[in-house]
Short mmCIF file of C-alpha atoms and ligand atoms in Angstrom, two decimals:
data_model
loop_
_atom_site.label_atom_id
_atom_site.label_comp_id
_atom_site.label_asym_id
_atom_site.label_seq_id
_atom_site.Cartn_x
_atom_site.Cartn_y
_atom_site.Cartn_z
CA MET U 1033 24.23 139.32 180.18
CA LYS U 1034 24.64 143.02 180.80
CA GLU U 1035 26.60 144.48 177.85
CA TRP U 1036 27.18 148.02 179.10
CA PRO U 1037 29.04 149.53 180.94
CA LEU U 1038 32.12 147.30 180.67
CA ALA U 1039 33.36 147.89 184.24
CA GLY U 1040 33.96 144.64 186.15
CA LYS U 1041 34.70 142.60 183.05
CA LYS U 1042 38.05 141.25 181.91
CA ALA U 1043 39.89 143.29 179.30
CA TRP U 1044 39.28 140.46 176.84
CA GLY U 1045 35.69 139.88 178.03
CA GLY U 1046 34.12 140.36 174.60
CA ARG U 1047 35.60 137.17 173.17
CA PHE U 1048 34.92 134.94 176.20
CA SER U 1049 31.70 133.33 177.36
CA THR U 1050 32.91 131.76 180.63
CA ASP U 1051 34.63 133.37 183.62
CA THR U 1052 38.30 132.64 184.26
CA HIS U 1053 38.88 129.73 186.66
CA LYS U 1054 40.00 130.96 190.10
CA GLN U 1055 43.20 128.88 189.94
CA VAL U 1056 44.04 130.36 186.57
CA GLU U 1057 43.47 133.84 187.93
CA SER U 1058 45.88 133.33 190.80
CA PHE U 1059 48.38 131.38 188.68
CA THR U 1060 48.61 134.05 186.02
CA ALA U 1061 48.36 137.14 188.24
CA SER U 1062 51.49 139.24 188.61
CA ILE U 1063 50.05 142.06 190.69
CA ASP U 1064 51.78 140.83 193.87
CA PHE U 1065 55.12 141.79 192.39
CA ASP U 1066 54.49 144.08 189.41
CA ARG U 1067 52.74 146.61 191.64
CA ARG U 1068 56.25 147.93 192.12
CA LEU U 1069 56.06 149.18 188.55
CA ALA U 1070 53.11 151.46 189.37
CA PRO U 1071 54.97 154.81 189.27
CA HIS U 1072 56.60 153.85 185.98
CA ASP U 1073 53.37 152.50 184.52
CA ILE U 1074 51.65 155.79 185.30
CA ALA U 1075 54.52 157.90 183.98
CA GLY U 1076 54.44 155.90 180.73
CA SER U 1077 50.66 156.23 180.46
CA ILE U 1078 50.75 159.97 181.04
CA ALA U 1079 53.31 160.39 178.25
CA HIS U 1080 51.23 158.11 175.99
CA ALA U 1081 48.03 160.08 176.68
CA ARG U 1082 49.78 163.38 175.99
CA MET U 1083 51.04 162.02 172.69
CA LEU U 1084 47.52 160.81 171.74
CA GLY U 1085 46.23 164.31 172.47
CA LYS U 1086 49.01 165.98 170.50
CA CYS U 1087 48.46 163.74 167.48
CA GLY U 1088 44.71 164.36 167.50
CA ILE U 1089 43.91 160.70 168.20
CA LEU U 1090 42.23 161.92 171.39
CA THR U 1091 40.84 165.40 171.87
CA LYS U 1092 42.92 167.72 174.04
CA ALA U 1093 40.18 167.59 176.67
CA GLU U 1094 40.14 163.79 176.71
CA ALA U 1095 43.90 163.63 177.05
CA GLU U 1096 43.86 166.15 179.88
CA LYS U 1097 41.14 164.27 181.72
CA ILE U 1098 43.14 161.06 181.44
CA VAL U 1099 46.37 162.73 182.60
CA SER U 1100 44.79 164.28 185.68
CA GLY U 1101 43.05 160.99 186.49
CA LEU U 1102 46.39 159.19 186.29
CA GLU U 1103 48.03 161.81 188.48
CA GLU U 1104 45.37 161.25 191.13
CA ILE U 1105 45.92 157.50 190.95
CA ARG U 1106 49.63 158.04 191.44
CA GLU U 1107 48.82 159.93 194.65
CA GLU U 1108 46.43 157.21 195.83
CA ILE U 1109 49.14 154.59 195.37
CA ALA U 1110 51.77 156.75 197.08
CA ARG U 1111 49.42 157.28 200.05
CA GLY U 1112 48.77 153.52 200.25
CA GLU U 1113 45.05 153.97 199.56
CA PHE U 1114 44.96 152.03 196.31
CA ARG U 1115 43.10 148.70 196.47
CA PHE U 1116 44.88 145.80 194.76
CA ASP U 1117 42.80 142.85 193.57
CA PRO U 1118 44.32 139.57 192.25
CA GLY U 1119 41.35 139.25 189.87
CA LEU U 1120 42.73 142.25 188.00
CA GLU U 1121 45.88 140.37 187.07
CA ASP U 1122 48.54 143.02 186.75
CA ILE U 1123 49.42 146.64 187.45
CA HIS U 1124 48.39 147.76 183.97
CA MET U 1125 44.83 146.47 184.39
CA HIS U 1126 44.65 147.96 187.89
CA VAL U 1127 45.59 151.44 186.79
CA GLU U 1128 43.31 151.35 183.76
CA ARG U 1129 40.33 150.03 185.74
CA ARG U 1130 40.79 152.65 188.43
CA LEU U 1131 41.04 155.33 185.77
CA THR U 1132 37.72 154.27 184.25
CA ASP U 1133 36.16 154.19 187.73
CA LYS U 1134 37.32 157.75 188.28
CA ILE U 1135 36.78 159.48 184.95
CA GLY U 1136 34.31 157.17 183.24
CA GLU U 1137 34.24 155.87 179.72
CA VAL U 1138 37.00 158.17 178.44
CA GLY U 1139 39.43 156.18 180.60
CA GLY U 1140 39.00 153.35 178.12
CA LYS U 1141 40.67 155.51 175.47
CA LEU U 1142 44.05 155.48 177.22
CA HIS U 1143 44.96 152.12 175.74
CA THR U 1144 44.49 153.41 172.17
CA GLY U 1145 47.42 152.46 169.94
CA ARG U 1146 49.06 150.54 172.73
CA SER U 1147 49.27 146.97 174.00
CA ARG U 1148 50.29 145.66 177.39
CA ASN U 1149 53.20 144.11 175.51
CA ASP U 1150 54.87 147.39 174.65
CA GLN U 1151 53.56 148.91 177.88
CA VAL U 1152 55.22 146.36 180.16
CA ALA U 1153 58.47 146.54 178.19
CA LEU U 1154 58.46 150.29 178.79
CA ASP U 1155 57.68 149.94 182.49
CA LEU U 1156 60.56 147.54 183.04
CA ARG U 1157 62.97 149.77 181.15
CA LEU U 1158 61.94 152.72 183.31
CA TYR U 1159 62.42 150.61 186.43
CA VAL U 1160 65.88 149.38 185.36
CA ARG U 1161 66.91 152.91 184.40
CA GLU U 1162 66.12 154.14 187.89
CA ALA U 1163 67.84 151.12 189.46
CA ILE U 1164 71.01 151.77 187.46
CA THR U 1165 71.18 155.37 188.67
CA ALA U 1166 70.78 154.31 192.30
CA ILE U 1167 73.31 151.48 191.97
CA ARG U 1168 75.88 153.70 190.26
CA ASP U 1169 75.51 156.21 193.11
CA GLY U 1170 75.96 153.39 195.63
CA ILE U 1171 79.10 152.18 193.90
CA ARG U 1172 80.51 155.69 193.97
CA THR U 1173 79.90 155.95 197.71
CA LEU U 1174 81.73 152.66 198.24
CA GLN U 1175 84.60 153.86 196.06
CA LYS U 1176 84.88 157.05 198.11
CA VAL U 1177 85.23 155.07 201.33
CA ILE U 1178 87.89 152.89 199.73
CA VAL U 1179 89.86 155.93 198.59
CA SER U 1180 89.62 157.52 202.03
CA LYS U 1181 90.93 154.33 203.67
CA ALA U 1182 93.71 154.09 201.08
CA GLU U 1183 94.80 157.66 201.86
CA VAL U 1184 95.10 156.84 205.55
CA HIS U 1185 97.12 153.71 204.81
CA LEU U 1186 99.51 155.02 202.21
CA ASN U 1187 102.43 153.84 204.34
CA THR U 1188 100.99 150.65 205.79
CA LEU U 1189 102.86 147.57 204.60
CA MET U 1190 101.13 144.24 204.18
CA PRO U 1191 101.91 140.96 202.47
CA GLY U 1192 100.64 140.71 198.91
CA TYR U 1193 99.43 137.20 198.06
CA THR U 1194 99.34 134.82 195.14
CA HIS U 1195 97.85 131.35 195.72
CA LEU U 1196 96.97 132.77 199.17
CA GLN U 1197 100.70 132.42 199.94
CA ARG U 1198 102.72 135.47 200.90
CA ALA U 1199 104.28 136.71 197.68
CA GLN U 1200 105.67 140.26 197.77
CA PRO U 1201 105.25 143.10 200.25
CA MET U 1202 102.87 145.83 199.19
CA LEU U 1203 100.99 148.81 200.53
CA LEU U 1204 97.56 148.29 202.05
CA ALA U 1205 96.56 151.36 200.03
CA HIS U 1206 97.55 149.55 196.84
CA HIS U 1207 95.47 146.53 197.80
CA LEU U 1208 92.45 148.71 198.58
CA MET U 1209 92.83 150.62 195.33
CA ALA U 1210 92.59 147.34 193.41
CA TYR U 1211 88.96 147.26 194.60
CA PHE U 1212 88.50 150.85 193.48
CA GLU U 1213 89.46 149.79 189.95
CA MET U 1214 87.07 146.84 189.99
CA LEU U 1215 84.23 149.08 191.12
CA GLN U 1216 85.11 151.70 188.54
CA ARG U 1217 84.72 149.10 185.79
CA ASP U 1218 81.35 148.21 187.33
CA ARG U 1219 80.23 151.82 187.28
CA GLU U 1220 81.28 152.13 183.64
CA ARG U 1221 79.60 148.84 182.75
CA PHE U 1222 76.29 150.07 184.20
CA ALA U 1223 76.64 153.31 182.21
CA GLY U 1224 77.12 151.26 179.04
CA CYS U 1225 74.12 149.11 179.91
CA LEU U 1226 72.03 152.25 180.38
CA VAL U 1227 72.54 153.19 176.73
CA ARG U 1228 70.73 150.00 175.69
CA VAL U 1229 68.09 150.32 178.41
CA ASN U 1230 67.31 153.82 177.18
CA VAL U 1231 65.39 152.77 174.05
CA LEU U 1232 61.65 153.43 173.91
CA PRO U 1233 59.57 150.32 173.06
CA LEU U 1234 56.19 152.08 173.24
CA GLY U 1235 54.56 152.37 169.86
CA ALA U 1236 55.29 148.75 168.99
CA GLY U 1237 51.74 147.83 169.93
CA ALA U 1238 51.19 144.11 170.45
CA LEU U 1239 54.04 143.25 168.06
CA ALA U 1240 53.61 144.76 164.60
CA GLY U 1241 53.07 148.46 165.22
CA THR U 1242 49.75 150.30 164.96
CA THR U 1243 47.54 151.70 162.22
CA LEU U 1244 47.02 154.92 164.19
CA PRO U 1245 49.12 158.02 163.46
CA ILE U 1246 51.14 157.91 166.69
CA ASP U 1247 54.36 159.80 167.42
CA PRO U 1248 56.74 157.63 169.47
CA ALA U 1249 59.51 160.23 169.17
CA TYR U 1250 57.32 162.62 171.17
CA VAL U 1251 56.78 159.99 173.90
CA ALA U 1252 60.54 159.39 173.89
CA LYS U 1253 61.12 163.10 174.42
CA LEU U 1254 58.64 163.26 177.29
CA LEU U 1255 60.22 160.25 179.00
CA ALA U 1256 63.82 161.28 178.21
CA PHE U 1257 64.60 158.30 176.00
CA PRO U 1258 67.33 159.23 173.50
CA THR U 1259 66.17 156.58 171.01
CA VAL U 1260 63.07 154.71 169.84
CA ALA U 1261 63.10 150.97 169.10
CA ALA U 1262 63.73 150.30 165.40
CA ASN U 1263 61.68 147.10 165.14
CA SER U 1264 58.29 146.65 166.82
CA GLU U 1265 58.56 142.89 167.09
CA ASP U 1266 61.98 143.13 168.73
CA ALA U 1267 60.69 145.92 170.99
CA VAL U 1268 58.06 143.73 172.67
CA SER U 1269 60.15 140.58 172.96
CA ASP U 1270 63.57 142.04 173.80
CA ARG U 1271 64.74 141.60 177.37
CA ASP U 1272 68.46 141.87 176.57
CA PHE U 1273 68.58 145.08 178.56
CA ALA U 1274 67.39 143.22 181.65
CA VAL U 1275 69.86 140.37 181.07
CA GLU U 1276 72.63 142.90 180.67
CA PHE U 1277 71.55 144.69 183.84
CA LEU U 1278 71.54 141.41 185.76
CA SER U 1279 74.99 140.58 184.33
CA CYS U 1280 76.36 143.93 185.47
CA CYS U 1281 74.89 143.21 188.90
CA ALA U 1282 76.39 139.71 188.93
CA ILE U 1283 79.86 141.05 188.16
CA LEU U 1284 79.47 143.76 190.80
CA ALA U 1285 78.30 141.17 193.35
CA MET U 1286 81.30 138.99 192.44
CA HIS U 1287 83.61 141.92 193.22
CA ILE U 1288 81.81 142.64 196.48
CA SER U 1289 82.02 138.97 197.34
CA ARG U 1290 85.79 138.90 196.82
CA LEU U 1291 86.16 141.90 199.12
CA ALA U 1292 83.81 140.26 201.62
CA GLU U 1293 85.84 137.05 201.57
CA GLU U 1294 89.03 138.97 202.35
CA LEU U 1295 87.31 140.71 205.24
CA VAL U 1296 86.19 137.34 206.59
CA LEU U 1297 89.74 135.98 206.33
CA TRP U 1298 91.32 139.11 207.71
CA ALA U 1299 88.99 139.16 210.72
CA SER U 1300 90.11 135.64 211.69
CA ALA U 1301 92.63 135.13 214.49
CA GLU U 1302 94.89 133.45 211.92
CA PHE U 1303 95.21 136.64 209.87
CA GLY U 1304 94.25 139.22 212.48
CA PHE U 1305 94.57 142.03 209.92
CA ILE U 1306 91.33 143.81 210.84
CA GLU U 1307 89.14 144.49 213.80
CA LEU U 1308 85.46 144.81 212.91
CA SER U 1309 83.44 147.47 214.65
CA ASP U 1310 80.96 145.98 217.14
CA ALA U 1311 78.22 147.79 215.25
CA PHE U 1312 78.96 145.68 212.17
CA ALA U 1313 79.64 142.30 213.76
CA THR U 1314 77.44 139.75 215.47
CA GLY U 1315 77.99 137.44 218.39
CA SER U 1316 77.28 133.77 218.99
CA SER U 1317 74.36 132.52 221.08
CA ILE U 1318 76.57 129.82 222.61
CA MET U 1319 80.23 130.92 222.38
CA PRO U 1320 80.67 134.11 224.39
CA GLN U 1321 84.06 134.94 222.86
CA LYS U 1322 82.80 135.10 219.26
CA LYS U 1323 82.65 138.20 217.10
CA ASN U 1324 81.49 137.16 213.68
CA PRO U 1325 81.76 138.93 210.31
CA ASP U 1326 78.15 138.14 209.34
CA VAL U 1327 77.72 141.22 207.16
CA ALA U 1328 80.67 140.21 204.96
CA GLU U 1329 79.49 136.58 204.96
CA LEU U 1330 76.00 137.58 203.84
CA ALA U 1331 77.37 139.89 201.16
CA ARG U 1332 79.30 136.85 199.92
CA GLY U 1333 76.28 134.56 200.32
CA LYS U 1334 73.76 136.85 198.65
CA THR U 1335 75.95 136.85 195.56
CA GLY U 1336 74.47 133.40 194.95
CA ARG U 1337 70.95 134.71 194.41
CA VAL U 1338 72.26 137.51 192.21
CA TYR U 1339 73.89 134.89 189.95
CA GLY U 1340 70.73 132.78 190.18
CA ASN U 1341 68.53 135.63 188.99
CA LEU U 1342 70.73 136.12 185.91
CA VAL U 1343 70.60 132.43 185.05
CA SER U 1344 66.87 132.44 185.72
CA LEU U 1345 66.19 135.20 183.18
CA LEU U 1346 68.55 133.71 180.60
CA THR U 1347 66.68 130.42 180.98
CA ILE U 1348 63.29 132.11 180.58
CA LEU U 1349 64.48 133.69 177.32
CA LYS U 1350 66.24 130.64 175.94
CA GLY U 1351 64.36 129.26 172.94
CA LEU U 1352 61.48 131.72 173.33
CA PRO U 1353 59.91 132.28 169.92
CA LEU U 1354 59.17 135.86 168.84
CA SER U 1355 57.49 137.94 169.92
CA TYR U 1356 55.76 138.43 173.26
CA ASN U 1357 55.08 135.28 175.28
CA ARG U 1358 53.60 135.21 178.73
CA ASP U 1359 56.84 133.63 179.96
CA LEU U 1360 58.17 137.17 179.86
CA GLN U 1361 56.11 138.04 182.91
CA GLU U 1362 58.71 136.01 184.82
CA ASP U 1363 61.35 138.63 184.00
CA LYS U 1364 60.33 140.94 186.82
CA GLU U 1365 61.05 139.08 190.05
CA PRO U 1366 64.71 138.35 189.18
CA VAL U 1367 65.19 142.02 188.30
CA PHE U 1368 63.48 143.24 191.49
CA ASP U 1369 65.25 140.75 193.74
CA THR U 1370 68.67 141.54 192.32
CA THR U 1371 68.06 145.29 192.56
CA ASP U 1372 67.00 144.97 196.20
CA THR U 1373 69.92 142.70 197.05
CA ILE U 1374 72.54 144.87 195.38
CA ARG U 1375 71.15 148.06 196.86
CA ARG U 1376 71.21 146.56 200.36
CA MET U 1377 74.80 145.44 199.86
CA LEU U 1378 75.76 148.92 198.71
CA ASP U 1379 73.96 150.48 201.69
CA VAL U 1380 75.70 148.41 204.35
CA LEU U 1381 79.21 148.05 202.95
CA PRO U 1382 80.42 151.68 203.01
CA PRO U 1383 79.68 152.29 206.70
CA MET U 1384 81.03 148.85 207.61
CA LEU U 1385 84.25 149.47 205.71
CA LEU U 1386 84.58 152.92 207.21
CA ALA U 1387 84.35 151.45 210.71
CA ILE U 1388 86.98 148.75 210.13
CA LYS U 1389 90.21 149.12 212.08
CA PHE U 1390 93.22 147.83 210.20
CA ARG U 1391 95.72 146.21 212.57
CA VAL U 1392 98.74 147.94 211.15
CA ASP U 1393 101.17 146.24 213.57
CA ARG U 1394 100.04 142.75 212.48
CA MET U 1395 100.12 143.65 208.81
CA GLN U 1396 103.58 145.22 208.98
CA ALA U 1397 104.95 142.24 210.94
CA ALA U 1398 103.48 139.84 208.37
CA ALA U 1399 104.99 141.97 205.58
CA ALA U 1400 108.48 141.32 206.97
CA GLU U 1401 108.03 137.53 207.09
CA GLY U 1402 107.88 134.77 204.54
CA PHE U 1403 110.94 135.64 202.42
CA MET U 1404 108.85 138.05 200.38
CA ASN U 1405 112.03 139.98 199.64
CA ALA U 1406 113.60 136.99 197.83
CA THR U 1407 112.76 138.41 194.39
CA ASP U 1408 114.44 141.65 195.37
CA LEU U 1409 117.51 139.84 196.64
CA ALA U 1410 117.78 138.19 193.22
CA ASP U 1411 117.27 141.60 191.56
CA TYR U 1412 120.13 142.90 193.75
CA LEU U 1413 122.43 140.28 192.28
CA VAL U 1414 121.25 141.27 188.81
CA THR U 1415 122.33 144.87 189.54
CA LYS U 1416 125.77 143.41 190.33
CA GLY U 1417 125.96 141.78 186.90
CA ILE U 1418 124.65 138.25 187.63
CA ALA U 1419 122.20 136.74 185.12
CA PHE U 1420 118.65 136.54 186.58
CA ARG U 1421 118.42 132.75 186.20
CA GLU U 1422 121.65 132.30 188.15
CA ALA U 1423 120.57 134.89 190.73
CA HIS U 1424 117.28 132.98 191.21
CA GLU U 1425 119.24 129.80 191.83
CA ILE U 1426 121.60 131.47 194.35
CA VAL U 1427 118.75 133.10 196.28
CA GLY U 1428 116.85 129.80 196.23
CA ARG U 1429 119.77 128.20 198.01
CA ILE U 1430 119.95 131.08 200.51
CA VAL U 1431 116.21 130.73 201.25
CA ARG U 1432 116.57 126.98 201.76
CA TYR U 1433 119.42 127.68 204.20
CA CYS U 1434 117.24 130.21 206.08
CA VAL U 1435 114.26 127.84 206.25
CA GLU U 1436 116.54 125.22 207.84
CA SER U 1437 118.29 127.62 210.22
CA GLY U 1438 115.13 129.58 211.07
CA GLU U 1439 116.65 132.91 210.03
CA ARG U 1440 115.40 135.82 207.94
CA LEU U 1441 117.13 136.92 204.75
CA GLU U 1442 117.73 140.41 206.07
CA ALA U 1443 119.28 139.00 209.28
CA LEU U 1444 122.07 137.12 207.47
CA SER U 1445 125.52 138.59 207.87
CA LEU U 1446 127.41 139.82 204.85
CA ALA U 1447 129.99 137.06 205.40
CA ARG U 1448 127.27 134.40 205.30
CA LEU U 1449 125.78 135.89 202.13
CA ARG U 1450 129.20 135.92 200.49
CA GLU U 1451 129.50 132.19 201.06
CA PHE U 1452 126.63 131.86 198.57
CA CYS U 1453 127.91 134.53 196.17
CA PRO U 1454 130.94 136.79 196.50
CA VAL U 1455 129.35 139.89 194.87
CA PHE U 1456 127.21 140.81 197.92
CA LYS U 1457 128.22 144.22 199.34
CA PRO U 1458 127.18 146.03 202.58
CA ASP U 1459 124.42 147.90 200.67
CA VAL U 1460 122.44 144.64 200.44
CA SER U 1461 120.88 145.01 203.90
CA LYS U 1462 119.13 148.26 202.97
CA TYR U 1463 118.13 146.84 199.60
CA ILE U 1464 115.91 144.10 200.98
CA THR U 1465 113.86 145.74 203.71
CA ALA U 1466 110.10 145.46 203.04
CA GLU U 1467 109.89 149.26 202.63
CA ALA U 1468 112.69 149.27 200.08
CA CYS U 1469 111.05 146.40 198.18
CA VAL U 1470 107.81 148.37 198.01
CA GLU U 1471 109.30 151.74 197.18
CA ARG U 1472 111.36 150.39 194.29
CA ARG U 1473 108.19 149.21 192.54
CA LEU U 1474 107.85 152.36 190.50
CA SER U 1475 106.53 150.69 187.36
CA PRO U 1476 103.17 152.10 186.18
CA GLY U 1477 100.43 150.76 188.45
CA GLY U 1478 103.02 149.42 190.90
CA THR U 1479 102.85 149.45 194.70
CA SER U 1480 105.41 152.19 195.53
CA SER U 1481 103.87 155.01 197.59
CA ARG U 1482 104.64 157.37 194.68
CA ARG U 1483 102.53 155.35 192.23
CA VAL U 1484 99.79 154.65 194.76
CA SER U 1485 99.38 158.29 195.70
CA GLU U 1486 99.18 159.13 191.99
CA ALA U 1487 96.49 156.45 191.67
CA ILE U 1488 94.59 157.99 194.57
CA GLN U 1489 94.71 161.45 192.97
CA GLN U 1490 93.54 159.98 189.68
CA ALA U 1491 90.73 158.16 191.49
CA LYS U 1492 89.55 161.39 193.07
CA ARG U 1493 89.37 162.99 189.63
CA THR U 1494 87.47 159.97 188.31
CA LEU U 1495 84.96 160.29 191.15
CA GLN U 1496 84.21 163.86 190.09
CA ARG U 1497 82.95 162.64 186.72
CA PRO U 1498 79.33 161.43 186.36
N1 LIG V 1638 51.68 141.05 183.14
C1 LIG V 1638 52.18 140.92 181.82
C2 LIG V 1638 53.70 140.81 181.83
O1 LIG V 1638 54.25 141.12 182.82
C3 LIG V 1638 51.80 142.10 181.01
C4 LIG V 1638 51.70 141.84 179.54
C5 LIG V 1638 50.62 140.87 179.28
N2 LIG V 1638 50.36 140.76 177.91
C6 LIG V 1638 49.60 139.81 177.41
N3 LIG V 1638 49.37 139.79 176.18
N4 LIG V 1638 49.07 138.90 178.18
O2 LIG V 1638 54.33 140.40 180.88
#
């Protein structure tokens, strides 16, 4: 057996006398998916090499040679010239092997004071950090579209629902701004998650730290990590940050899915509240009349895989003994898949929403139906000194009468109303129009145009902040 040079051998070749079985190689390889970590792996390695040079563990010349080799490899990968080989298992081995091919034996010094265990934890944190920034930007774009639509529809009435039954009239702008609030919580949640992602695990070594005089704080500075992991064993086995990221994504997807469901309902003939732009709808191969809300349906449907990825990672981690176990290699695909899915949702939703035409006539007509002013009619009686419980009872009887006679509350004559309760005065007719019902809701966070336009102004200020 040829003992030198080491090129072509496994990283653990010294201990082994037989080659790895082909099936084992393909079963354990992660290069097909972890190649996506390449830019982060290289960035982490460059910072590590610089630190080794600064601490005198490598000479300055060695560190510089390694850094420029890594920079060349980064270019090769970016240009698509890098050759991936399943026999080399993962992205870390690929980069290191290529480095040794390029700069010779000194390349083997890069892994000094480091293990793939702390290395891969770092790579994933760098990946998630970048994903969070992109997702938070995407959420902001969606919020901006929502605010712009709300501004246009500050005077559009629609039915507000509970139990999917018409409940009280409200402004379309108010309804849209409810989604702004949900998305704002998402954006804040991701920012909170980022604090826990932003902890440097490098320096933990395989699990227990290293005997070499390394300086993790310097690596943290180079990679813009505000903190360094406090416990090396936790550093290599912790994937809480990824679970938290996937949870944030799951909650965001749930919000998107609720919006998507409303768009699906509203695009139906039964609701008829929106008209989708042709550019964001699809047709049927058999029914020529169809215009389907497939984008909204898929946003709703893809939420399933986003939930699945969270449960998948939680299940991988459940009962895993400390510290690193190879099971942890399975953390990457759920994170990648969720990031891709969420980013695609956030790419397509803003332009789709922007192109939606709200059918104001249908919404306003619906807002005037369904006795949604019944609460206000009871409130009217309260203003005339009737106890609310009694007022509720009186209005209940009036509604029952209207249901039987097919009339609307606001169409009843004063004389008819007085048969139910003598305190009704001529001012009642103005009191129970849908507009009046909406505009009286001046309580904080209520649907009156005054409160909603304040909410819109506040939202615009919020969107200025990072
Ligand atoms: N591909 C591995 C992963 O993703 C890298 C770390 C491997 N470490 C080890 N000791 N086998 O987790």
